[in-house]
Amino acid sequence: MIPRALTIAGSDSGGGAGIQADLKTFMAHGVYGASAITAITAQNTLEVRAVVLIEPTIVVAQIEAVLDDIGADAVKTGMLGNAAIIEAVADTLARYRIERLVIDPVMVAKSGARLLEEDAITTLRERLLPLALVITPNLPEASVLLNRQVTDEHDMADAARDLHALGPRYVLLKGGHLAGDNVVDLLYDGERFVELRAQRLETNHTHGTGCTYAAAIAALIARGLPVEQAVRQAHAYLHEAIVRAPAIGKGYGPVNHLVHGLPTDR
């Protein structure tokens, strides 16, 4: 049977992030993708123009419809929007005993628009993170989750330890917001640190990178890879997807999700 993955996230009308990015990434890794939409956003590469959150009961109904019939070898969450949706998603995933859960704690869009209500942070921290196999925060998200600033490479190890103490089995702390010629990500399993480095790319085509990275990890875990190997392969995939990004839009353009499968010469 083909591996299956479920994404629980918001819809991006521009196609570069959210549900659309996740499904493209699943397909690029040979995984059948299903979705539960938490929000509808009107956005492009320049801005988020409008957001409508979906009723929690409808979010739960989507998750149940997929898991009762199709099933999922891994589940990934992205934009959840508010505390009520997080509570409903956490309750449902716990009830279905989902063990391969990848959480991308989406809080702010690339354009700067807020995608998670402030009063939902505690709910995310206390209800959802303990269910995770992997969480994938960037440094601003880690700062919010830990109630302190994580601003340099020296802070990252301590931050990863403290995030791990919140319950996830693996923490992938992404260092893209740091200055420097290299981007450093740190994977921590409670005992061992694995450092992943890549050359910083000078480009505006980074819309949806967080979604794509987490979705690739989920897809590879759905295919049966161990977490460290899944993270390493997802890291390499994302780098190449940025290198070969299509020139779409006037702002922060999307990456090339199908970098391994389609030609990109224009």
PDB file of C-alpha atoms in Angstrom, residues 81-84 86 114 116-124:
ATOM      1  CA  GLY A  81      -5.309  29.491  14.375  1.00  0.00           C
ATOM      2  CA  ASN A  82      -6.793  29.506  17.860  1.00  0.00           C
ATOM      3  CA  ALA A  83      -7.043  27.637  21.148  1.00  0.00           C
ATOM      4  CA  ALA A  84     -10.369  25.982  20.346  1.00  0.00           C
ATOM      5  CA  ILE A  86      -5.828  23.259  18.975  1.00  0.00           C
ATOM      6  CA  ARG A 114      -0.179  36.707  12.581  1.00  0.00           C
ATOM      7  CA  LEU A 116      -2.066  32.085  15.673  1.00  0.00           C
ATOM      8  CA  GLU A 117      -4.020  33.993  18.294  1.00  0.00           C
ATOM      9  CA  GLU A 118      -1.854  34.988  21.261  1.00  0.00           C
ATOM     10  CA  ASP A 119      -4.031  33.280  23.859  1.00  0.00           C
ATOM     11  CA  ALA A 120      -3.544  29.972  22.031  1.00  0.00           C
ATOM     12  CA  ILE A 121       0.175  29.684  22.842  1.00  0.00           C
ATOM     13  CA  THR A 122      -0.387  27.998  26.203  1.00  0.00           C
ATOM     14  CA  THR A 123      -2.817  25.521  24.655  1.00  0.00           C
ATOM     15  CA  LEU A 124      -0.325  24.676  21.940  1.00  0.00           C
TER      16      LEU A 124
END
